[in-house]
PDB file of C-alpha atoms in Angstrom:
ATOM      1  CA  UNK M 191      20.261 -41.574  28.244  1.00  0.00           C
ATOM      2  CA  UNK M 192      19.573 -45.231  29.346  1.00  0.00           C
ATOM      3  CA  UNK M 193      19.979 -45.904  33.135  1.00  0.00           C
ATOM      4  CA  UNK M 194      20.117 -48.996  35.206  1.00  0.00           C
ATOM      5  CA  UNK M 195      19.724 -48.685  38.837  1.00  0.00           C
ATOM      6  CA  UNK M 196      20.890 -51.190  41.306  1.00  0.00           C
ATOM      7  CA  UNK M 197      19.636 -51.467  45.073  1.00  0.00           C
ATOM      8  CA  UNK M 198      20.710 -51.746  47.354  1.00  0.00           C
ATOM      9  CA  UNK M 199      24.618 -50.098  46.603  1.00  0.00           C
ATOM     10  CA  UNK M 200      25.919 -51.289  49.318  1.00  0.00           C
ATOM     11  CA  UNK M 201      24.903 -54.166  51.760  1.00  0.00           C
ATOM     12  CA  UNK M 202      26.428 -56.235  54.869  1.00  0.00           C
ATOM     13  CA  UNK M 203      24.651 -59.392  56.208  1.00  0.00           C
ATOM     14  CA  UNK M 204      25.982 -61.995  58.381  1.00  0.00           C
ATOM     15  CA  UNK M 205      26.513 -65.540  57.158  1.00  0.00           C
ATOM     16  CA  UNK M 206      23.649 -68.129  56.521  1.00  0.00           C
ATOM     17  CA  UNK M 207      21.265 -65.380  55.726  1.00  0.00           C
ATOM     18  CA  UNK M 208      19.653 -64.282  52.082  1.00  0.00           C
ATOM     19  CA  UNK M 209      19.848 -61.053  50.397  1.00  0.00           C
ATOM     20  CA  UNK M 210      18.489 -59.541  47.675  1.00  0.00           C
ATOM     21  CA  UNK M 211      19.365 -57.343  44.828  1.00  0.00           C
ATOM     22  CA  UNK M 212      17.581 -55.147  42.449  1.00  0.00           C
ATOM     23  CA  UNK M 213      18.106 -54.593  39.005  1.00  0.00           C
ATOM     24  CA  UNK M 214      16.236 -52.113  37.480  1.00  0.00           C
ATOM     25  CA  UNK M 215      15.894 -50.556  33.863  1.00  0.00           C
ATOM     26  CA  UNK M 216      14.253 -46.725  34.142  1.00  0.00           C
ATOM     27  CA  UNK M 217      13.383 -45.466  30.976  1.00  0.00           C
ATOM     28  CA  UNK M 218      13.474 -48.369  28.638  1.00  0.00           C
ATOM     29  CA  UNK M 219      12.231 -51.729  28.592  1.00  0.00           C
ATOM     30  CA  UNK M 220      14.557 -54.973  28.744  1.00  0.00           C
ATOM     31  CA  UNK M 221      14.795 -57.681  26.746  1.00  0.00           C
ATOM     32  CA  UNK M 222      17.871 -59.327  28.619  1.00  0.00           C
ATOM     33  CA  UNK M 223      19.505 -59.025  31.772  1.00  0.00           C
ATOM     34  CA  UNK M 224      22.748 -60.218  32.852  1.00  0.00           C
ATOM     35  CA  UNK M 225      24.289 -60.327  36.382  1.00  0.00           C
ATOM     36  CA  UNK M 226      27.713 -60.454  37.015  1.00  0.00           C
ATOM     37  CA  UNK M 227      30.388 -60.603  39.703  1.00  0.00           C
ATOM     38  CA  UNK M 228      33.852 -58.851  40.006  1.00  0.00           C
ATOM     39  CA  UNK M 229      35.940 -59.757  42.861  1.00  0.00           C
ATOM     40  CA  UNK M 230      38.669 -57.069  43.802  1.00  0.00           C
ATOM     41  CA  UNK M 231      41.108 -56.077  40.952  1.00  0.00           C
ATOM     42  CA  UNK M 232      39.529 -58.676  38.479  1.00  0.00           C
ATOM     43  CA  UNK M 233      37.297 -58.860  35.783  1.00  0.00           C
ATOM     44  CA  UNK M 234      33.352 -58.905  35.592  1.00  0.00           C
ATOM     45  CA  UNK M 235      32.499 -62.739  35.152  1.00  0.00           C
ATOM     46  CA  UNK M 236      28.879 -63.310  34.040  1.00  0.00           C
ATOM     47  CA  UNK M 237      26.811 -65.363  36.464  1.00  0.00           C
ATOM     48  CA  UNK M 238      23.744 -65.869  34.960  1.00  0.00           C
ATOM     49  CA  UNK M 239      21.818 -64.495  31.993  1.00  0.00           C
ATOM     50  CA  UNK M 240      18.195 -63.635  32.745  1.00  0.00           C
ATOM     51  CA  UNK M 241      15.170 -63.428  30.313  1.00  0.00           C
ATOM     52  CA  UNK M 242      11.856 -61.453  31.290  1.00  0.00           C
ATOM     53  CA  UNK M 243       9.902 -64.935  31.501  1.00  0.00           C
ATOM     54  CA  UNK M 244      11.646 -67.448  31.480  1.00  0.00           C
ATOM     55  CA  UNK M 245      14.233 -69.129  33.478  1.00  0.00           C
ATOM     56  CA  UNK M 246      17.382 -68.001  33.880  1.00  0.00           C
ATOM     57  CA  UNK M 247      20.705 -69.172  32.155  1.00  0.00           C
ATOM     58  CA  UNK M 248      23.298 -70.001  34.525  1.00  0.00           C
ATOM     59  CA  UNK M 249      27.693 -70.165  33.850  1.00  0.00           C
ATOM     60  CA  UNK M 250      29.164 -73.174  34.724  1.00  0.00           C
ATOM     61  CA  UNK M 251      30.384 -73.012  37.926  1.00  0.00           C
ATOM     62  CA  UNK M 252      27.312 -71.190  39.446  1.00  0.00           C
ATOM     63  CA  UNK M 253      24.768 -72.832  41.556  1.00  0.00           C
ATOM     64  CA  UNK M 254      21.550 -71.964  40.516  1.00  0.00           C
ATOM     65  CA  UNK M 255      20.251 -72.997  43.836  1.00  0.00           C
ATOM     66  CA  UNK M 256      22.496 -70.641  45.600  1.00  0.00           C
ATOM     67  CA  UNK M 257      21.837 -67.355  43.199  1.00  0.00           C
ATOM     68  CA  UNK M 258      17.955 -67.251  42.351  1.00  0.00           C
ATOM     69  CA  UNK M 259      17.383 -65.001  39.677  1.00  0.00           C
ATOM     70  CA  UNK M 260      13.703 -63.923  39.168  1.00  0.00           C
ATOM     71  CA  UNK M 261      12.892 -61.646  35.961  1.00  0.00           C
ATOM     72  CA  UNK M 262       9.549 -60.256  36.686  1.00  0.00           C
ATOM     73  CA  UNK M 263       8.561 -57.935  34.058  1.00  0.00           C
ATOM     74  CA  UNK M 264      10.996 -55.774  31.497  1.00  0.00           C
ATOM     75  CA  UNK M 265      12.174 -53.532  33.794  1.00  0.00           C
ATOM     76  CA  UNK M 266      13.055 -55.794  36.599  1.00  0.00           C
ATOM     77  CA  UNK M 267      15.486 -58.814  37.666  1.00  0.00           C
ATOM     78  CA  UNK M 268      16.384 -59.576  40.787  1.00  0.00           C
ATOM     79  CA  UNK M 269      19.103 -61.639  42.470  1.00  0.00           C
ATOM     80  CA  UNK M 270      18.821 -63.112  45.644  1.00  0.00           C
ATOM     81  CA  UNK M 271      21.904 -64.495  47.239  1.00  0.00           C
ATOM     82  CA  UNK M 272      20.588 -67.694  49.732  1.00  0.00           C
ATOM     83  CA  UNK M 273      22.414 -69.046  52.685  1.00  0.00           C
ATOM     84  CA  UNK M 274      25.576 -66.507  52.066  1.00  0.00           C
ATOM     85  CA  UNK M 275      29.134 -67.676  52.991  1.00  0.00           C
ATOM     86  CA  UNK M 276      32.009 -64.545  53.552  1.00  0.00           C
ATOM     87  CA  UNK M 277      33.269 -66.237  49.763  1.00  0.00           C
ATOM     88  CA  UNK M 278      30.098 -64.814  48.346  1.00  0.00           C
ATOM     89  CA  UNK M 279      31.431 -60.920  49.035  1.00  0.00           C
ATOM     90  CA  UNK M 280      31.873 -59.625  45.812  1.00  0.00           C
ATOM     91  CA  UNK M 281      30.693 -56.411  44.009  1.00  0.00           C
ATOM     92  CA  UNK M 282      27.303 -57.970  41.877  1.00  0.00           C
ATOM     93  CA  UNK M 283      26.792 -55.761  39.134  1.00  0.00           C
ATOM     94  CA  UNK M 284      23.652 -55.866  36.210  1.00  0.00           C
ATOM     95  CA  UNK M 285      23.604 -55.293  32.645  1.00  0.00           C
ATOM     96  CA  UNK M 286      20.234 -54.574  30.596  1.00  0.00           C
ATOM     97  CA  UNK M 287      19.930 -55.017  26.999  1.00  0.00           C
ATOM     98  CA  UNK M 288      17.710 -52.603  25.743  1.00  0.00           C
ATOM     99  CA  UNK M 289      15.019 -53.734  23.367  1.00  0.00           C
ATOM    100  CA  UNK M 290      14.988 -51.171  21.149  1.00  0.00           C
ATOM    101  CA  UNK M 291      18.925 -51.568  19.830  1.00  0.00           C
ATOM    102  CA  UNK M 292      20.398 -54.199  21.771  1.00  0.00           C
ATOM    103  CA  UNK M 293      22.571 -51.693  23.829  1.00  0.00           C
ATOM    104  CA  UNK M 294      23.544 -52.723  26.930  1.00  0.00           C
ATOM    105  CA  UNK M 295      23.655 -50.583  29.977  1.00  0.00           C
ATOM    106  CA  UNK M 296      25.041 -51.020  33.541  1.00  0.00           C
ATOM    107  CA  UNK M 297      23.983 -50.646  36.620  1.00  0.00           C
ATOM    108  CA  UNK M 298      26.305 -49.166  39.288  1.00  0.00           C
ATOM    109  CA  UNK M 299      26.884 -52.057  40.964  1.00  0.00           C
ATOM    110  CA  UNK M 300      26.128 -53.513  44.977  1.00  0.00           C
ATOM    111  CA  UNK M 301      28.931 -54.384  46.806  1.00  0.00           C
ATOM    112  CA  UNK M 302      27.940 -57.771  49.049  1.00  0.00           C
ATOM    113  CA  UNK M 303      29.711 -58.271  52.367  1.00  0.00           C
ATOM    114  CA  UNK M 304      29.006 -61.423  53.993  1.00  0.00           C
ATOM    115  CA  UNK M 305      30.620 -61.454  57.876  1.00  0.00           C
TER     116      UNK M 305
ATOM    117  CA  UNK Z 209      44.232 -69.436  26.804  1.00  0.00           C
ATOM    118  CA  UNK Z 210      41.577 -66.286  27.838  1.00  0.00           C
ATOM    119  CA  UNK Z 211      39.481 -65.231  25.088  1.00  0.00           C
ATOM    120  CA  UNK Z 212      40.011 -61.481  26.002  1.00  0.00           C
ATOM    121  CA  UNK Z 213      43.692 -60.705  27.127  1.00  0.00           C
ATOM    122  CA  UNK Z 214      44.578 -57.290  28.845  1.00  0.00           C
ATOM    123  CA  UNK Z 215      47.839 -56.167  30.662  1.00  0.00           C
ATOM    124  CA  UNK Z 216      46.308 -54.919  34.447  1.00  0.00           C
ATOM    125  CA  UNK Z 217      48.626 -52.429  34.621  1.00  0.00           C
ATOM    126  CA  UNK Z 218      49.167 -50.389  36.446  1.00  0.00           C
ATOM    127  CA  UNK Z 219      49.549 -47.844  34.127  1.00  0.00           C
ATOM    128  CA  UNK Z 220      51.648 -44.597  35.549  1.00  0.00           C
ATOM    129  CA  UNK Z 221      51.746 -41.428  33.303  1.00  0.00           C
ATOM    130  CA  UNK Z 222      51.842 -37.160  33.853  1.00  0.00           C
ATOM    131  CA  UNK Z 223      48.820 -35.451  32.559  1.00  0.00           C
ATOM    132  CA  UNK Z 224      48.971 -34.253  29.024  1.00  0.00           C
ATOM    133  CA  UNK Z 225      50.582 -37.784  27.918  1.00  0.00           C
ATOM    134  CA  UNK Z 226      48.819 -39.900  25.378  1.00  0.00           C
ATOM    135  CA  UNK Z 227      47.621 -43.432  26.767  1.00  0.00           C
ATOM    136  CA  UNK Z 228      48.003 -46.599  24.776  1.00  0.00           C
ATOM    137  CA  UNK Z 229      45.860 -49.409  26.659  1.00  0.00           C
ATOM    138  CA  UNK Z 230      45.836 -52.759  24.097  1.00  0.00           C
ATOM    139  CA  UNK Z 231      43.888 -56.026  24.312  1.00  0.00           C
ATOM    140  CA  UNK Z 232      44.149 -59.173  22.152  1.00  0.00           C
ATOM    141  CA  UNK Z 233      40.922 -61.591  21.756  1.00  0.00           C
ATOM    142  CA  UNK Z 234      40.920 -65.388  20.356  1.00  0.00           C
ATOM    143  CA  UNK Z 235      37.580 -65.594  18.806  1.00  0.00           C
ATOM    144  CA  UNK Z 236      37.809 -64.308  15.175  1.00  0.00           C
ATOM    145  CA  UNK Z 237      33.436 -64.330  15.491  1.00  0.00           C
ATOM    146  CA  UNK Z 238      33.804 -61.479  17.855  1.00  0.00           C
ATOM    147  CA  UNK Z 239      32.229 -58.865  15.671  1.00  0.00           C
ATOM    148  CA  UNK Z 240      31.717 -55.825  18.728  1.00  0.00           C
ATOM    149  CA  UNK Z 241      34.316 -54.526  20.696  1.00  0.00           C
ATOM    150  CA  UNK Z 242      33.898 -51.777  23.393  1.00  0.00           C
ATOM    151  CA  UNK Z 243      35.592 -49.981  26.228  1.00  0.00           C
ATOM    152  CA  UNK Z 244      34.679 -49.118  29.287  1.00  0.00           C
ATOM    153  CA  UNK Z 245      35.873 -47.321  32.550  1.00  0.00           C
ATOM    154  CA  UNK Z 246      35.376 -48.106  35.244  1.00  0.00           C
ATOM    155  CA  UNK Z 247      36.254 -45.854  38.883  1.00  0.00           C
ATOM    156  CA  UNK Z 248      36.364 -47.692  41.743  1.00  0.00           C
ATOM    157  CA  UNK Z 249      33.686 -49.469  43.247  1.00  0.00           C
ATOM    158  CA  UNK Z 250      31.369 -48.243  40.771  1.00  0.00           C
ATOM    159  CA  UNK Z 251      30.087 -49.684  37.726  1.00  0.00           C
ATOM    160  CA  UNK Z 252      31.439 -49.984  34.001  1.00  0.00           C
ATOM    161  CA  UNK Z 253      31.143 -46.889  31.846  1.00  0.00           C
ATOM    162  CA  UNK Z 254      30.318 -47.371  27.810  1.00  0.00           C
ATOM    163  CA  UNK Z 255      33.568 -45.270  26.509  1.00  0.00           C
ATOM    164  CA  UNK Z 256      33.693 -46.270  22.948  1.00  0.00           C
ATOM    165  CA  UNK Z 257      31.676 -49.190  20.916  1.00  0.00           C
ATOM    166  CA  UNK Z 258      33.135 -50.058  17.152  1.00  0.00           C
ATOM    167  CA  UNK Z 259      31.710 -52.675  15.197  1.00  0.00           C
ATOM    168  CA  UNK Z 260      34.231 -54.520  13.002  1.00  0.00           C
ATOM    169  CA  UNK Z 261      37.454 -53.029  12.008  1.00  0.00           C
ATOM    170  CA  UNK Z 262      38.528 -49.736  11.826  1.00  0.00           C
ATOM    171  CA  UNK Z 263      38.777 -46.514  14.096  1.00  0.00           C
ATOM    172  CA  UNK Z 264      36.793 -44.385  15.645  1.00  0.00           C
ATOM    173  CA  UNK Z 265      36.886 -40.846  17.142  1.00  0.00           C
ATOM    174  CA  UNK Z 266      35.241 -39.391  20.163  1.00  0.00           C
ATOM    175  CA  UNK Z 267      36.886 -36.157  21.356  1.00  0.00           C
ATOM    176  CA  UNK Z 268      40.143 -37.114  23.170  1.00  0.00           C
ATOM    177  CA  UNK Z 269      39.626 -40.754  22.548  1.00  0.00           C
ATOM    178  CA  UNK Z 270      40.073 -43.027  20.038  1.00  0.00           C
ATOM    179  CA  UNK Z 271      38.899 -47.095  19.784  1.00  0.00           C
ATOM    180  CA  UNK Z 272      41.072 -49.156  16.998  1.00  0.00           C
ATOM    181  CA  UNK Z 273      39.812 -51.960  15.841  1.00  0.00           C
ATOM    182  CA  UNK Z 274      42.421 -54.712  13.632  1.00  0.00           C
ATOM    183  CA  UNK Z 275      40.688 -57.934  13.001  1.00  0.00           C
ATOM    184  CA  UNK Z 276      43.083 -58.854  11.304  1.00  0.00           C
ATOM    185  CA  UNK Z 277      45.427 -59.749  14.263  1.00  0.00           C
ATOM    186  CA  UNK Z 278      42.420 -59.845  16.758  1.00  0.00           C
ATOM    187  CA  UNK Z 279      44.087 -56.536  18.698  1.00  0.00           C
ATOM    188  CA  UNK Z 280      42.193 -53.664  20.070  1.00  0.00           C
ATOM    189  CA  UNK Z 281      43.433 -50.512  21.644  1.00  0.00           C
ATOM    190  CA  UNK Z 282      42.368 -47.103  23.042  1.00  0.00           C
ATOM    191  CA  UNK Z 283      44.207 -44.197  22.568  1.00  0.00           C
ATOM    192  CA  UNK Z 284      43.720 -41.032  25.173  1.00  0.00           C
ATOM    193  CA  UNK Z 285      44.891 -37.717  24.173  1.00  0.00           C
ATOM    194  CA  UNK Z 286      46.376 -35.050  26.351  1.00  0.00           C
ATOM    195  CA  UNK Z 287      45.577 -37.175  29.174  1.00  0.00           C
ATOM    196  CA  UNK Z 288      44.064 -35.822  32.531  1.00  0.00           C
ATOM    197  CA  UNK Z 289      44.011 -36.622  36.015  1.00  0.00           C
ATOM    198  CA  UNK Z 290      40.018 -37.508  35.741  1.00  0.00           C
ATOM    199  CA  UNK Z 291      40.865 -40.162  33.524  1.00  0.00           C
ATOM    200  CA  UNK Z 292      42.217 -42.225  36.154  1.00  0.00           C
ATOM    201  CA  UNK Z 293      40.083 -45.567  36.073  1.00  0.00           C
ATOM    202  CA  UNK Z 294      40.615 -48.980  35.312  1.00  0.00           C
ATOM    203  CA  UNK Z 295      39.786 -49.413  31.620  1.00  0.00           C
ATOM    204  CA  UNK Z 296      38.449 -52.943  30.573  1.00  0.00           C
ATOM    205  CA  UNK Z 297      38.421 -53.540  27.199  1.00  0.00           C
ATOM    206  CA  UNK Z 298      35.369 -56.141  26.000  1.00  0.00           C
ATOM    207  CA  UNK Z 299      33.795 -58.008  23.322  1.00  0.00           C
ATOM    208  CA  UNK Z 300      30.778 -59.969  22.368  1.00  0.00           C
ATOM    209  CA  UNK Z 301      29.802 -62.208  19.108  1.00  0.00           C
ATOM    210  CA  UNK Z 302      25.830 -60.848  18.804  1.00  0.00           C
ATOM    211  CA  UNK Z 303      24.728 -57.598  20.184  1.00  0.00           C
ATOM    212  CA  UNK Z 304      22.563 -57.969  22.481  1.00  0.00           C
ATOM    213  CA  UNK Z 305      24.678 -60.964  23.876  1.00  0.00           C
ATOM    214  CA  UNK Z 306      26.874 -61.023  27.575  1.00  0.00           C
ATOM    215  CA  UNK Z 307      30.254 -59.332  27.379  1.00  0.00           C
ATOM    216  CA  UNK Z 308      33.425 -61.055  27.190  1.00  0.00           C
ATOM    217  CA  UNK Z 309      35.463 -58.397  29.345  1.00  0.00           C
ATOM    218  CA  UNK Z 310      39.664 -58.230  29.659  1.00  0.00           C
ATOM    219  CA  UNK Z 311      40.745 -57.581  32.994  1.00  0.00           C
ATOM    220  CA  UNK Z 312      41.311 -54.217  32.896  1.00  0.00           C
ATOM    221  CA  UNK Z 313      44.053 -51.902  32.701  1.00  0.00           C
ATOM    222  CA  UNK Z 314      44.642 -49.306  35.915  1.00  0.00           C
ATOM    223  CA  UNK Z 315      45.473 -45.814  34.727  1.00  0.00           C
ATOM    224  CA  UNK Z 316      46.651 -43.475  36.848  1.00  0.00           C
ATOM    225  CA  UNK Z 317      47.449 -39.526  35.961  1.00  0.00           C
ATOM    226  CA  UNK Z 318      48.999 -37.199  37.798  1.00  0.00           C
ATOM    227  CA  UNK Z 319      49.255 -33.877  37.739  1.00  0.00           C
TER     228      UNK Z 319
END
């Protein structure tokens, strides 16, 4: 089956620094990525959309400055968090559309703790 | 108004009982519909995925689909304790497109 890894799972950095988040397609290539955020006992809210070469697509609401989104090759996006504030802990969690079928897979998630 | 609506829950129930968890959507373009579960702090499982209206079967669960009065539900049969999750119902115009998720119902069985 399709899997989507995210890395790290589980990270804690203190406040003003950058962190960076992996999101990884193994065993198929990607047209489309999408990042979301779920704070506790709500929703996932997209963020940003991401396309393998071009810039990415940002919700209202997001700061583009604030959550760089890079989308290297088909298999890879990554999200790097700049300057984080404690409001940016959340649980980030990927989605990859696969290219073959337009399915689109999860990845497990990384849960962000700013202190 | 959301465009996906779903009760939170929480949803309390003995093992062996059917599950009824229901959303309603606005957008009559909304041609996919899915569920997913979700355990905690883990990401969103693909459950069921219909396109249109209609039903459809996968072992204990079943994904309804009336377009008709933009409502979508998932039915669990003879319930277990391993289906406790939050279930978040979720919909998108294009395939290929970001979900529009509800909020997510929290099922809990006991046994």
């Amino acid at each position: 089956g399709a899997v989507v890894s995210q890395h790290p799972s589980r990270v804690i950095c203190k406040s003003g620094t950058s962190v960076k988040i992996e999101c990884r397609s193994l065993d198929f290539q990607a047209t489309t990525m999408f990042w979301y955020r779920q704070f506790p006992k709500q929703s996932l809210m997209l963020m940003a959309t991401s396309n393998e070469g071009s810039k990415a697509t940002y919700e209202q609401g997001v700061e583009k400055d604030k959550f760089l989104i890079n989308h290297a090759s088909l298999t890879l996006s990554t999200l790097t968090v700049t300057s984080a504030h404690p409001e940016d802990s959340s649980f980030y969690i990927c989605s990859a559309v696969r290219r073959a079928d337009y399915e689109q897979y999860f990845g497990p998630g990384t849960r962000l703790t700013v202190t | 108004q959301k465009e996906v609506e779903q009760d939170p829950g929480p949803l309390s129930v003995p093992e062996g009982a059917i599950v009824s968890l229901n959303c309603t959507y606005s957008n009559s373009a909304f041609q996919y519909f899915m569920w997913y579960r979700q355990y905690s702090r883990k990401g969103p499982e693909l459950l069921m995925y219909t396109y249109s209206s209609g039903n459809k079967e996968d072992g204990r669960f079943t994904a309804q689909v009336d377009k008709s009065s933009k409502y979508i539900s998932l039915f669990i049969r003879d319930s277990q304790p391993s289906d406790s999750a939050t279930y978040l119902c979720a919909t998108v115009q294009q395939a290929g497109t970001a979900l529009i998720f509800g909020k997510g119902t929290t099922l809990s069985v006991s046994s």
